[in-house]
Coordinates of C-alpha atoms in Angstrom, one line a residue:
M1 CA -88.2 24.8 -57.6
Y2 CA -85.1 24.8 -55.6
S3 CA -83.6 27.1 -53.1
F4 CA -80.0 27.5 -51.7
I5 CA -79.2 27.0 -48.0
A6 CA -75.9 27.1 -46.4
S7 CA -75.4 25.4 -43.0
K8 CA -72.5 24.7 -40.8
G9 CA -70.0 25.9 -43.6
I10 CA -71.8 23.3 -46.1
A11 CA -73.9 24.5 -49.1
F12 CA -77.0 22.5 -50.4
Y13 CA -80.1 23.1 -52.8
Q14 CA -83.3 22.1 -51.1
D15 CA -86.5 21.3 -52.9
E16 CA -89.1 23.8 -51.9
N17 CA -91.9 21.4 -52.7
A18 CA -90.2 18.4 -51.2
S19 CA -92.1 16.4 -48.6
E20 CA -91.1 16.4 -44.9
E21 CA -89.7 12.8 -45.4
E22 CA -87.4 14.0 -48.2
V23 CA -86.4 17.2 -45.9
E24 CA -85.4 14.7 -42.9
K25 CA -83.3 12.7 -45.4
E26 CA -81.8 16.0 -46.7
G27 CA -81.2 17.0 -43.1
E28 CA -79.4 13.7 -42.4
R29 CA -77.2 13.8 -45.3
E30 CA -76.2 17.5 -44.3
E31 CA -75.2 16.2 -40.7
H32 CA -73.5 13.0 -42.2
Y33 CA -71.3 15.5 -44.5
Y34 CA -71.0 17.8 -41.3
E35 CA -69.5 14.9 -39.1
E36 CA -67.1 13.8 -41.5
A37 CA -65.9 17.4 -42.2
Q38 CA -65.5 17.5 -38.4
E39 CA -63.7 14.4 -37.9
Q40 CA -61.3 15.1 -40.7
E41 CA -60.7 18.6 -39.4
G42 CA -60.0 17.0 -35.9
Q43 CA -57.6 14.3 -37.1
E44 CA -55.8 17.1 -39.0
Q45 CA -55.5 19.3 -36.1
E46 CA -54.4 16.3 -33.8
K47 CA -51.7 15.3 -36.4
K48 CA -50.4 19.0 -36.5
E49 CA -50.4 19.2 -32.9
Q50 CA -48.4 15.9 -32.5
D51 CA -45.9 17.3 -35.5
V52 CA -45.2 20.5 -33.4
E53 CA -44.7 18.6 -30.1
E54 CA -42.3 16.0 -31.9
A55 CA -40.4 19.2 -33.4
F56 CA -40.4 20.8 -30.3
N57 CA -38.8 17.6 -28.1
E58 CA -36.4 17.0 -31.0
K59 CA -35.1 20.7 -30.9
L60 CA -34.7 20.6 -27.0
D61 CA -33.1 17.2 -27.4
V62 CA -30.5 18.5 -30.0
R63 CA -29.5 21.3 -27.6
Y64 CA -29.0 19.5 -24.8
A65 CA -27.1 17.1 -26.6
E66 CA -24.7 19.8 -27.7
N67 CA -24.3 21.5 -24.1
E68 CA -24.8 18.6 -21.6
E69 CA -22.9 15.6 -20.8
G70 CA -24.3 12.9 -18.7
G71 CA -27.7 13.4 -19.2
V72 CA -30.1 15.8 -18.1
H73 CA -30.6 16.4 -14.3
F74 CA -32.7 18.5 -12.3
D75 CA -31.5 22.0 -10.7
L76 CA -33.2 22.2 -7.6
K77 CA -31.9 25.5 -6.5
A78 CA -33.1 27.2 -9.8
A79 CA -36.4 25.7 -9.7
Q80 CA -37.2 26.7 -5.9
K81 CA -36.6 30.1 -6.7
H82 CA -39.6 30.1 -9.0
D83 CA -41.8 27.8 -7.0
L84 CA -44.5 30.4 -6.1
G85 CA -46.9 27.8 -4.5
A86 CA -50.4 26.8 -5.6
F87 CA -53.7 25.4 -4.2
L88 CA -55.3 22.3 -4.6
P89 CA -59.4 22.3 -4.9
G90 CA -59.8 22.0 -1.3
G91 CA -57.5 24.8 -0.7
K92 CA -54.7 22.9 0.5
S93 CA -51.5 24.7 -0.2
L94 CA -48.6 23.0 -2.1
F95 CA -45.0 23.8 -3.0
L96 CA -44.0 21.2 -5.8
T97 CA -40.0 21.6 -5.2
S98 CA -40.7 20.9 -1.4
L99 CA -41.5 17.4 -2.7
L100 CA -38.4 16.9 -4.3
T101 CA -36.4 15.2 -1.5
P102 CA -33.0 13.6 -2.6
A103 CA -34.3 10.5 -3.2
V104 CA -37.0 11.7 -5.0
L105 CA -34.9 13.9 -7.3
Q106 CA -32.9 10.8 -8.8
Q107 CA -36.0 10.0 -10.6
C108 CA -36.1 13.5 -12.3
S109 CA -33.2 12.9 -14.8
G110 CA -33.0 11.3 -18.3
E111 CA -30.8 11.0 -21.1
T112 CA -32.6 13.6 -23.1
V113 CA -34.6 16.7 -21.8
T114 CA -37.8 15.0 -23.1
Q115 CA -37.3 12.3 -20.7
G116 CA -36.1 14.6 -17.9
I117 CA -39.4 16.3 -18.5
E118 CA -42.0 13.1 -18.7
K119 CA -40.2 11.7 -15.5
T120 CA -40.2 14.8 -13.4
I121 CA -44.0 15.3 -14.3
N122 CA -44.6 11.7 -13.3
T123 CA -42.6 11.7 -10.2
L124 CA -44.3 15.0 -9.0
L125 CA -47.7 13.8 -9.8
N126 CA -47.2 10.8 -8.0
E127 CA -45.8 12.6 -4.8
V128 CA -48.7 14.8 -4.6
S129 CA -51.0 12.1 -5.1
I130 CA -50.0 9.8 -2.0
R131 CA -50.1 12.8 0.1
D132 CA -53.8 14.1 -0.8
P133 CA -56.2 11.2 -0.8
F134 CA -58.5 13.7 -3.1
F135 CA -56.3 13.9 -6.0
I136 CA -57.7 11.0 -8.2
I137 CA -61.2 12.9 -8.0
Y138 CA -59.9 16.2 -9.2
G139 CA -60.6 17.5 -12.8
T140 CA -58.4 18.7 -15.4
S141 CA -60.9 20.2 -18.0
V142 CA -59.8 23.6 -19.9
S143 CA -63.4 24.3 -20.6
A144 CA -66.0 26.3 -18.8
R145 CA -68.6 23.8 -18.8
S146 CA -69.8 22.2 -15.4
C147 CA -68.1 19.2 -14.2
Q148 CA -68.7 16.8 -11.3
Y149 CA -65.2 16.8 -10.3
P150 CA -63.4 19.7 -8.2
Q151 CA -61.1 21.3 -11.2
I152 CA -57.3 21.9 -10.4
E153 CA -56.7 25.6 -11.0
T154 CA -54.8 27.1 -13.8
R155 CA -52.0 28.3 -11.3
F156 CA -51.1 24.8 -10.7
Y157 CA -49.8 24.1 -14.1
D158 CA -48.3 27.6 -14.4
V159 CA -46.1 27.2 -11.6
F160 CA -45.6 23.4 -12.3
G161 CA -44.2 24.7 -15.7
Q162 CA -42.1 27.4 -13.9
V163 CA -40.5 24.7 -12.0
L164 CA -39.8 22.1 -15.0
Q165 CA -38.5 25.1 -17.0
K166 CA -36.0 26.3 -14.4
G167 CA -35.3 23.0 -13.0
L168 CA -34.5 21.5 -16.4
K169 CA -33.0 24.9 -17.9
V170 CA -35.5 24.5 -20.6
P171 CA -35.2 27.8 -22.9
D172 CA -37.0 30.7 -21.6
S173 CA -39.6 31.4 -24.2
V174 CA -43.3 31.6 -24.3
F175 CA -43.8 29.0 -26.8
T176 CA -41.7 26.7 -24.6
M177 CA -43.7 27.3 -21.6
G178 CA -46.8 26.9 -23.2
Q179 CA -45.7 23.6 -24.7
L180 CA -44.6 22.7 -21.0
V181 CA -47.9 23.5 -19.5
T182 CA -50.1 21.7 -22.2
K183 CA -47.9 18.8 -21.7
I184 CA -48.3 19.0 -17.7
R185 CA -52.0 19.2 -18.1
G186 CA -52.3 16.2 -20.5
A187 CA -49.9 14.1 -18.3
T188 CA -52.2 14.9 -15.2
K189 CA -55.6 14.2 -16.9
N190 CA -53.8 10.7 -17.9
F191 CA -52.3 10.1 -14.5
I192 CA -55.5 11.0 -12.9
S193 CA -57.1 8.5 -15.1
R194 CA -54.9 5.7 -14.4
K195 CA -55.7 5.9 -10.8
R196 CA -59.4 5.7 -11.0
T197 CA -59.7 1.9 -11.1
N198 CA -61.7 1.5 -7.9
R199 CA -65.2 3.0 -9.1
V200 CA -66.2 2.7 -5.4
L201 CA -63.6 4.3 -3.8
V202 CA -63.6 7.4 -6.4
E203 CA -67.7 8.0 -5.8
D204 CA -66.7 7.8 -1.7
L205 CA -64.2 10.4 -2.2
L206 CA -66.2 12.8 -4.5
A207 CA -69.2 12.2 -2.1
D208 CA -66.9 13.3 0.8
F209 CA -65.4 16.0 -0.8
T210 CA -68.7 17.4 -2.0
S211 CA -70.1 17.3 1.6
Y212 CA -66.9 19.1 2.9
S213 CA -66.8 21.9 0.1
R214 CA -70.5 22.5 0.7
R215 CA -69.9 23.7 4.2
N216 CA -66.8 25.3 3.4
K217 CA -65.3 25.5 -0.3
L218 CA -61.6 26.0 1.1
F219 CA -62.1 23.3 4.1
Q220 CA -58.2 22.1 3.7
F221 CA -57.1 25.7 3.7
E222 CA -55.7 25.6 7.4
E223 CA -54.2 22.4 7.1
P224 CA -50.7 22.2 6.6
P225 CA -49.1 22.5 3.2
V226 CA -49.0 19.0 1.3
H227 CA -45.3 18.4 1.7
V228 CA -45.7 18.3 5.4
N229 CA -47.0 15.1 5.0
C230 CA -44.1 13.9 3.2
P231 CA -41.3 11.6 5.3
W232 CA -38.5 13.6 5.3
A233 CA -36.1 10.8 6.2
D234 CA -33.5 11.9 3.6
F235 CA -32.8 15.0 5.3
V236 CA -32.3 13.5 8.8
N237 CA -28.8 14.1 9.9
S238 CA -28.1 16.0 6.8
N239 CA -26.2 19.2 6.8
E240 CA -28.8 20.8 4.7
A241 CA -31.4 20.1 7.4
E242 CA -31.7 23.5 8.8
E243 CA -31.8 25.1 5.3
S244 CA -34.3 22.6 3.8
I245 CA -36.8 23.6 1.2
S246 CA -39.3 22.6 3.5
T247 CA -38.6 25.1 6.3
Q248 CA -37.9 27.9 3.5
H249 CA -41.6 27.4 2.0
I250 CA -43.4 27.2 5.4
K251 CA -42.0 30.8 5.7
D252 CA -43.0 31.6 2.3
L253 CA -46.5 30.4 3.1
N254 CA -47.2 32.1 6.1
F255 CA -46.0 35.5 4.3
F256 CA -48.4 34.5 1.3
I257 CA -51.0 34.0 3.6

């Protein structure tokens, strides 16, 4: 006699008189079908996301090809207005546009908006990482499950997206912002993974961070903002020195706190 069972979206008929060994084999067969279905579904989803991103980038590149000449350049003043600041896991404050000195800005341009986005993301991540020794141990998980690495807050990606959108004049729409935030999170994950080449260093930094945070989760809160550690040599003897974004953001930070 057979009974009908459905598990994980897959239907099977099971012999009620079957031995324990046969039932176990049936379970293995069921699990095998489920894993194959999951793998296929994952591949299809990944392909769909890739197609969407390619279409998105192509659409943006066409728009800029029609409206921009001489490539895509970063508009610092426009981005600065929307840089509301964020905090890194230890509580250290950060204004992304304050890292964009004239020399750094030269690295934030491209022939297409896609290139501009990718170069700006990598440039800013690098500028942050060389000023925060703990950056390589930060986590970028989107799930709520526990992780040994201190997680970068969502606000970081949201503000990063605003800075990119306004700085590169990406069309202002929810879809576009979602794409930018996803791209930034993925790029941050890859960037940090590439930096974790020294396992001993990573373990030591994680141990130090954990020790500090146990005493005070925001142990870096009272430290100067990330950009203060930046060598502002490009602004020395500059006509913009008194109106530099560094000074403006320090004022903003005092108000924010």
